[in-house]
Coordinates of C-alpha atoms in Angstrom, one line a residue:
Chain A
M1 CA -13.3 -31.3 4.3
A2 CA -9.9 -29.6 4.9
Q3 CA -10.1 -25.8 4.7
V4 CA -8.7 -24.6 1.4
D5 CA -5.9 -22.0 1.8
Y6 CA -3.2 -20.4 -0.3
P7 CA 0.0 -22.2 -0.8
E8 CA 2.6 -21.4 1.9
P9 CA 4.7 -19.0 -0.2
V10 CA 1.6 -16.9 -0.9
R11 CA 0.6 -16.9 2.7
L12 CA 4.1 -15.7 3.7
L13 CA 4.1 -13.0 1.1
I14 CA 0.7 -11.7 2.2
S15 CA 1.8 -11.7 5.9
Q16 CA 5.0 -9.7 5.1
L17 CA 3.1 -7.2 3.0
K18 CA 0.5 -6.7 5.7
R19 CA 3.2 -5.5 8.1
L20 CA 3.9 -2.5 5.9
P21 CA 2.4 0.8 7.1
G22 CA -0.9 1.6 5.5
I23 CA -1.3 -1.9 4.0
G24 CA -4.3 -3.8 5.4
P25 CA -5.2 -7.4 4.8
K26 CA -7.2 -6.6 1.6
S27 CA -4.4 -4.5 0.0
A28 CA -1.9 -7.1 0.9
E29 CA -3.9 -9.8 -1.0
R30 CA -4.4 -7.5 -3.9
I31 CA -0.7 -6.7 -4.1
A32 CA 0.3 -10.3 -3.8
V33 CA -2.1 -11.3 -6.6
W34 CA -0.7 -8.6 -8.8
L35 CA 2.9 -9.6 -8.1
L36 CA 2.2 -13.3 -8.8
Q37 CA 0.3 -12.5 -12.0
Q38 CA 3.2 -10.3 -13.1
G39 CA 5.6 -13.1 -12.2
R40 CA 9.3 -13.0 -11.8
E41 CA 9.5 -9.9 -14.0
S42 CA 8.1 -8.0 -11.0
T43 CA 9.0 -10.1 -8.0
D44 CA 12.7 -10.4 -8.9
P45 CA 13.4 -6.6 -9.1
L46 CA 11.3 -5.9 -6.0
S47 CA 13.0 -8.5 -4.0
R48 CA 16.4 -7.2 -5.1
V49 CA 15.8 -3.5 -4.4
V50 CA 14.4 -4.3 -0.9
A51 CA 17.4 -6.4 -0.1
V52 CA 19.9 -3.9 -1.5
A53 CA 18.2 -1.0 0.3
G54 CA 18.2 -2.9 3.6
E55 CA 21.9 -3.8 3.2
T56 CA 23.3 -0.5 2.0
V57 CA 21.1 2.4 3.2
L58 CA 22.1 4.0 6.5
E59 CA 20.6 6.8 8.6
C60 CA 23.1 9.7 8.6
S61 CA 24.3 9.8 12.2
V62 CA 24.3 13.6 12.1
C63 CA 21.1 14.7 10.4
G64 CA 19.1 11.5 10.1
F65 CA 18.7 11.7 6.3
F66 CA 19.4 8.6 4.2
S67 CA 23.0 7.9 3.3
T68 CA 25.0 4.9 2.1
A69 CA 28.5 3.8 3.3
E70 CA 29.6 4.6 -0.3
T71 CA 28.2 8.0 -0.9
G72 CA 27.7 9.5 2.6
C73 CA 25.0 12.0 3.4
A74 CA 24.4 14.4 0.4
I75 CA 23.4 17.2 2.8
C76 CA 25.9 17.0 5.5
E77 CA 28.8 16.5 3.0
S78 CA 27.8 19.5 0.9
E79 CA 30.0 22.6 1.2
M80 CA 27.4 24.8 -0.4
R81 CA 24.9 25.0 2.4
D82 CA 24.1 27.7 5.0
H83 CA 25.7 26.4 8.1
A84 CA 23.9 28.8 10.4
A85 CA 20.3 27.5 9.8
L86 CA 18.9 24.2 11.0
C87 CA 15.5 22.9 10.1
I88 CA 14.0 20.2 12.4
V89 CA 11.7 17.7 10.6
E90 CA 9.9 14.5 11.7
Q91 CA 11.2 12.1 9.0
P92 CA 13.9 12.0 6.3
T93 CA 11.1 12.1 3.7
D94 CA 10.1 15.6 4.9
I95 CA 13.4 16.9 3.6
L96 CA 13.0 16.7 -0.1
P97 CA 9.7 18.6 -0.2
L98 CA 11.4 21.4 1.7
E99 CA 14.3 21.3 -0.7
R100 CA 12.0 21.6 -3.6
S101 CA 10.4 24.7 -2.2
G102 CA 13.7 26.4 -2.7
A103 CA 13.2 28.5 0.3
F104 CA 15.7 26.8 2.6
R105 CA 19.3 26.0 2.0
G106 CA 20.5 25.2 5.5
H107 CA 21.0 21.9 7.3
Y108 CA 18.3 19.5 8.5
H109 CA 17.7 17.4 11.6
S110 CA 15.3 14.5 11.3
L111 CA 13.8 13.5 14.7
R112 CA 12.7 10.1 13.4
G113 CA 9.1 10.7 14.5
K114 CA 7.1 12.9 16.8
I115 CA 5.9 12.5 20.4
S116 CA 2.8 10.3 20.3
P117 CA 1.8 8.5 23.5
L118 CA -0.8 6.5 21.6
D119 CA 1.9 4.9 19.5
N120 CA 4.3 4.6 22.5
V121 CA 6.6 7.2 21.1
G122 CA 8.1 9.4 23.8
P123 CA 10.9 12.1 23.7
E124 CA 13.5 9.4 24.4
D125 CA 12.7 7.7 21.1
L126 CA 13.5 10.8 19.1
R127 CA 16.9 12.1 18.0
I128 CA 16.9 14.9 20.5
G129 CA 20.2 14.2 22.1
E130 CA 21.8 14.3 18.7
L131 CA 20.1 17.7 18.2
T132 CA 21.4 19.3 21.3
N133 CA 24.9 17.9 20.5
R134 CA 24.8 19.7 17.2
L135 CA 23.6 22.9 18.7
R136 CA 26.3 22.8 21.4
A137 CA 28.9 22.6 18.6
G138 CA 27.8 26.2 18.2
E139 CA 27.5 27.1 14.5
F140 CA 23.7 27.4 14.2
K141 CA 22.1 30.8 14.6
E142 CA 18.5 29.8 13.8
V143 CA 16.5 26.6 14.3
I144 CA 13.3 26.2 12.4
I145 CA 10.8 23.7 13.8
A146 CA 9.1 22.2 10.8
L147 CA 6.8 19.6 12.2
S148 CA 3.2 18.5 11.3
A149 CA 0.4 20.9 12.2
D150 CA -1.3 18.2 14.2
V151 CA -1.6 17.5 17.9
E152 CA 1.5 15.4 18.1
G153 CA 3.5 17.8 16.0
E154 CA 2.5 20.7 18.2
A155 CA 3.3 18.8 21.4
T156 CA 6.7 17.8 20.0
G157 CA 7.3 21.4 18.9
N158 CA 6.5 22.7 22.4
Y159 CA 8.7 20.1 24.0
L160 CA 11.6 21.1 21.7
A161 CA 11.0 24.8 22.4
E162 CA 11.5 24.0 26.1
I163 CA 14.7 22.1 25.4
L164 CA 16.0 24.8 23.1
R165 CA 15.9 27.4 25.9
E166 CA 19.3 26.0 26.8
F167 CA 20.6 27.9 23.7
P168 CA 19.6 31.5 24.2
D169 CA 21.7 32.7 21.3
V170 CA 19.8 30.5 18.8
R171 CA 16.7 32.0 17.4
V172 CA 13.9 29.4 17.4
T173 CA 11.1 29.7 14.8
R174 CA 8.4 27.5 13.5
L175 CA 6.6 27.2 10.2
A176 CA 3.7 29.6 9.6
Q177 CA 0.2 28.1 9.7
G178 CA -2.6 29.4 7.5
I179 CA -4.5 29.0 4.3
P180 CA -2.6 26.6 1.9
A181 CA -1.6 28.0 -1.5
G182 CA -4.5 27.7 -3.9
G183 CA -6.9 26.9 -1.1
G184 CA -10.3 28.8 -1.0
L185 CA -11.7 29.9 2.4
E186 CA -14.7 27.7 1.8
N187 CA -12.6 24.6 2.1
A188 CA -10.6 25.7 5.1
D189 CA -11.5 24.2 8.4
E190 CA -12.1 26.4 11.5
L191 CA -8.8 25.7 13.1
T192 CA -6.9 26.6 9.9
L193 CA -8.9 29.9 9.7
M194 CA -8.2 30.6 13.3
R195 CA -4.5 30.1 12.8
A196 CA -4.6 32.2 9.6
L197 CA -6.3 35.1 11.5
E198 CA -3.9 34.8 14.4
G199 CA -0.9 34.9 12.1
R200 CA -2.2 37.7 9.9
V201 CA 0.5 40.0 8.5
G202 CA 0.3 43.7 7.6
V203 CA 0.0 44.7 3.9
G204 CA 1.9 47.7 2.6
G205 CA 0.1 51.1 2.2
Chain B
M1 CA 23.6 24.0 -6.0
A2 CA 23.0 20.3 -7.0
Q3 CA 19.5 19.1 -6.2
V4 CA 19.5 16.9 -3.1
D5 CA 18.0 13.5 -3.7
Y6 CA 17.7 10.1 -2.0
P7 CA 20.6 7.7 -2.4
E8 CA 20.1 5.4 -5.4
P9 CA 19.0 2.3 -3.4
V10 CA 16.3 4.4 -1.8
R11 CA 15.1 5.8 -5.2
L12 CA 15.0 2.3 -6.7
L13 CA 13.1 1.0 -3.7
I14 CA 10.5 3.8 -3.9
S15 CA 10.1 3.3 -7.7
Q16 CA 9.5 -0.4 -7.3
L17 CA 7.0 0.1 -4.4
K18 CA 5.1 2.8 -6.5
R19 CA 4.4 0.1 -9.2
L20 CA 2.3 -2.0 -6.7
P21 CA -1.4 -1.6 -7.1
G22 CA -2.9 1.0 -4.7
I23 CA 0.5 2.4 -3.7
G24 CA 0.9 6.0 -4.7
P25 CA 4.2 8.1 -4.5
K26 CA 3.4 9.2 -0.9
S27 CA 2.7 5.6 0.3
A28 CA 5.8 4.3 -1.4
E29 CA 7.9 6.9 0.4
R30 CA 6.2 6.1 3.7
I31 CA 6.8 2.3 3.3
A32 CA 10.4 2.9 2.2
V33 CA 11.1 5.0 5.3
W34 CA 9.5 2.4 7.5
L35 CA 11.4 -0.5 5.9
L36 CA 14.7 1.4 6.2
Q37 CA 14.1 2.4 9.8
Q38 CA 13.3 -1.2 10.6
G39 CA 16.4 -2.3 8.9
R40 CA 17.4 -5.7 7.7
E41 CA 15.1 -7.3 10.2
S42 CA 12.3 -6.2 7.9
T43 CA 13.9 -5.9 4.5
D44 CA 15.5 -9.4 4.5
P45 CA 12.3 -11.4 5.1
L46 CA 10.3 -9.2 2.7
S47 CA 12.9 -9.6 0.0
R48 CA 13.0 -13.3 0.6
V49 CA 9.3 -14.0 0.5
V50 CA 8.8 -11.9 -2.6
A51 CA 11.6 -13.9 -4.4
V52 CA 10.3 -17.3 -3.2
A53 CA 6.7 -16.5 -4.2
G54 CA 7.9 -15.3 -7.6
E55 CA 9.9 -18.5 -8.1
T56 CA 7.6 -21.1 -6.7
V57 CA 3.9 -20.0 -7.1
L58 CA 2.1 -21.0 -10.3
E59 CA -1.4 -20.3 -11.6
C60 CA -3.2 -23.6 -11.7
S61 CA -3.7 -24.2 -15.4
V62 CA -7.2 -25.6 -14.8
C63 CA -8.9 -23.3 -12.3
G64 CA -6.5 -20.3 -12.0
F65 CA -6.1 -20.6 -8.3
F66 CA -2.6 -20.5 -6.8
S67 CA -0.5 -23.6 -6.8
T68 CA 3.1 -24.7 -6.5
A69 CA 5.0 -27.3 -8.5
E70 CA 5.4 -29.1 -5.2
T71 CA 1.9 -29.1 -3.8
G72 CA -0.3 -28.7 -6.9
C73 CA -3.7 -27.0 -6.7
A74 CA -5.5 -27.7 -3.5
I75 CA -8.9 -27.4 -5.1
C76 CA -8.4 -29.3 -8.4
E77 CA -6.6 -32.1 -6.6
S78 CA -9.3 -32.5 -4.0
E79 CA -11.4 -35.7 -4.3
M80 CA -14.0 -34.3 -1.9
R81 CA -15.6 -31.5 -4.0
D82 CA -18.8 -31.4 -6.0
H83 CA -17.8 -32.0 -9.6
A84 CA -21.1 -30.8 -11.0
A85 CA -20.8 -27.2 -9.9
L86 CA -18.5 -24.5 -11.2
C87 CA -18.2 -21.0 -9.7
I88 CA -16.7 -18.3 -12.0
V89 CA -14.7 -15.6 -10.2
E90 CA -12.6 -12.7 -11.2
Q91 CA -9.4 -13.4 -9.2
P92 CA -7.9 -16.3 -7.3
T93 CA -8.4 -14.1 -4.1
D94 CA -12.1 -14.3 -4.6
I95 CA -12.0 -18.0 -3.9
L96 CA -11.2 -18.1 -0.2
P97 CA -14.0 -15.7 0.8
L98 CA -16.5 -18.0 -1.0
E99 CA -15.0 -21.0 0.7
R100 CA -15.3 -19.4 4.1
S101 CA -19.0 -18.8 3.4
G102 CA -19.4 -22.6 3.5
A103 CA -22.2 -22.4 0.9
F104 CA -20.3 -23.7 -2.1
R105 CA -18.2 -26.9 -2.3
G106 CA -17.8 -27.2 -6.1
H107 CA -15.0 -26.1 -8.3
Y108 CA -13.8 -22.6 -9.2
H109 CA -12.7 -20.9 -12.4
S110 CA -10.8 -17.6 -12.0
L111 CA -11.0 -15.4 -15.1
R112 CA -7.9 -13.4 -14.1
G113 CA -9.9 -10.2 -14.3
K114 CA -13.0 -8.7 -15.8
I115 CA -13.8 -6.9 -19.1
S116 CA -12.7 -3.3 -18.6
P117 CA -12.0 -1.2 -21.7
L118 CA -10.6 1.6 -19.6
D119 CA -7.9 -0.7 -18.3
N120 CA -7.4 -2.3 -21.8
V121 CA -8.8 -5.6 -20.6
G122 CA -10.9 -7.4 -23.2
P123 CA -12.4 -10.9 -23.3
E124 CA -9.3 -12.2 -25.0
D125 CA -7.3 -11.3 -21.9
L126 CA -9.5 -13.5 -19.7
R127 CA -9.4 -17.3 -19.1
I128 CA -12.5 -17.8 -21.2
G129 CA -11.1 -20.4 -23.6
E130 CA -10.0 -22.5 -20.6
L131 CA -13.6 -22.1 -19.2
T132 CA -15.3 -23.5 -22.4
N133 CA -12.8 -26.3 -22.5
R134 CA -13.7 -27.3 -19.0
L135 CA -17.4 -27.2 -19.8
R136 CA -16.9 -29.2 -23.0
A137 CA -15.4 -32.0 -20.8
G138 CA -19.0 -32.3 -19.7
E139 CA -19.1 -32.9 -16.0
F140 CA -20.6 -29.6 -14.9
K141 CA -24.4 -29.2 -14.4
E142 CA -24.4 -25.6 -13.0
V143 CA -22.2 -22.6 -13.5
I144 CA -22.5 -19.8 -11.0
I145 CA -21.3 -16.4 -12.2
A146 CA -19.8 -14.7 -9.1
L147 CA -18.4 -11.4 -10.4
S148 CA -18.4 -7.9 -8.8
A149 CA -21.7 -6.1 -8.8
D150 CA -20.1 -3.2 -10.7
V151 CA -20.3 -2.1 -14.4
E152 CA -17.4 -4.2 -15.5
G153 CA -18.6 -7.2 -13.5
E154 CA -22.0 -6.9 -15.1
A155 CA -20.6 -6.5 -18.6
T156 CA -18.4 -9.5 -18.1
G157 CA -21.3 -11.6 -16.7
N158 CA -23.5 -10.7 -19.7
Y159 CA -20.6 -11.6 -22.1
L160 CA -20.2 -15.0 -20.3
A161 CA -23.9 -15.6 -20.4
E162 CA -23.8 -15.2 -24.2
I163 CA -20.8 -17.6 -24.5
L164 CA -22.5 -20.2 -22.2
R165 CA -25.5 -20.5 -24.5
E166 CA -23.2 -23.0 -26.3
F167 CA -24.0 -25.3 -23.3
P168 CA -27.8 -25.7 -23.1
D169 CA -27.5 -28.5 -20.5
V170 CA -25.7 -26.3 -18.1
R171 CA -27.7 -24.2 -15.7
V172 CA -26.2 -20.7 -15.6
T173 CA -26.9 -18.6 -12.5
R174 CA -25.4 -15.5 -10.9
L175 CA -25.1 -14.3 -7.3
A176 CA -28.1 -12.5 -5.8
Q177 CA -27.8 -8.8 -5.4
G178 CA -29.5 -7.0 -2.5
I179 CA -29.0 -5.6 1.0
P180 CA -25.8 -6.9 2.5
A181 CA -26.0 -8.8 5.8
G182 CA -26.2 -6.4 8.7
G183 CA -26.8 -3.5 6.4
G184 CA -29.6 -1.0 7.3
L185 CA -31.8 0.5 4.6
E186 CA -30.6 4.0 5.4
N187 CA -27.1 3.1 4.3
A188 CA -28.1 1.3 1.1
D189 CA -27.7 3.3 -2.2
E190 CA -30.5 3.5 -4.7
L191 CA -29.1 0.9 -7.0
T192 CA -28.8 -1.6 -4.2
L193 CA -32.3 -0.9 -3.1
M194 CA -33.6 -1.2 -6.7
R195 CA -31.8 -4.6 -7.1
A196 CA -33.1 -5.7 -3.7
L197 CA -36.7 -4.9 -4.7
E198 CA -36.4 -6.5 -8.1
G199 CA -35.0 -9.7 -6.5
R200 CA -37.6 -9.8 -3.7
V201 CA -38.5 -13.3 -2.7
G202 CA -41.8 -14.6 -1.3
V203 CA -42.2 -15.3 2.4
G204 CA -44.0 -18.3 3.7
G205 CA -47.6 -18.0 5.0

């Protein structure tokens, strides 16, 4: 007896969903069923926004944030920002959380990833040439390395620190590591505690 | 200073992705970034398969499996199946795993969910009227209840068992519960072990 399978449009839908990051075969099936049970009320808008985003959204050639041909990059085009400070992040999605913190009003530079030999990502895949070009233009006084506190983030930070020696007038800093806000010591892992101790700061008295 | 935000097409993409089951705000952002970095090579086919699936895929009005206007339902239209056995499942995606087991060659009936008061799903939302209509047609000799072994699945199974009393000539069974294949006792939870003990079967001798 012929093996029963999904109709072709369902198979194609599942195979495209499976390609998305973090979506395994089971999740892809679950999402496909949900979409098909919702019907065109859900599939039409999803299809449309995916197509429009693909057609109109660009990576800002300066900072790597999202922009569109119509609106340009909201950060690079702003006149109100601190032009002396540059914050290096892995992804454009790291920018909004930093903005919401309210603690930084300078410019950003998204690397489009971090050095990760296991994923075949080397320095040449990152926007490092664009970074040094921006620094050579000469306006920045401080560069803040704001990468993940994991092995790849550390390695990328060290690599950048080496590259940035070319700019002795630019102060290079990185984000503090330590106990997260609201985090109790009993939940902190050993490495976090070690970093928190190493980075301890004096208290007034 | 105006709050920086993503360009509108990116915001719309993230908001549609967030609606998908199992996709939270963080995953939606991650998927959006991935799609935009891949560019039209990824967004175009995804957009297309979502639209085509929404336009062409139907729920088979008999069994609830996927069908298309063009191809019909692969299961209902098959002449090769056992017309005396009906297996009740929650979702059309439960059908292929059962098919792959090779242990069932009858027909299926997808309920399109299970009774779940917390999700506002009651018996009236399930394809139970369609089920009793099929049984009244009179060909089925056995109905196998193949629902999840969780609280909602059990409740739905009990509800169905009650409904199926209307058909005294139909044998009603449900899937065995017990230790999963390859599972060691040390990994089995108490409820699974209790069910495995309750359902113990004699061994020859």
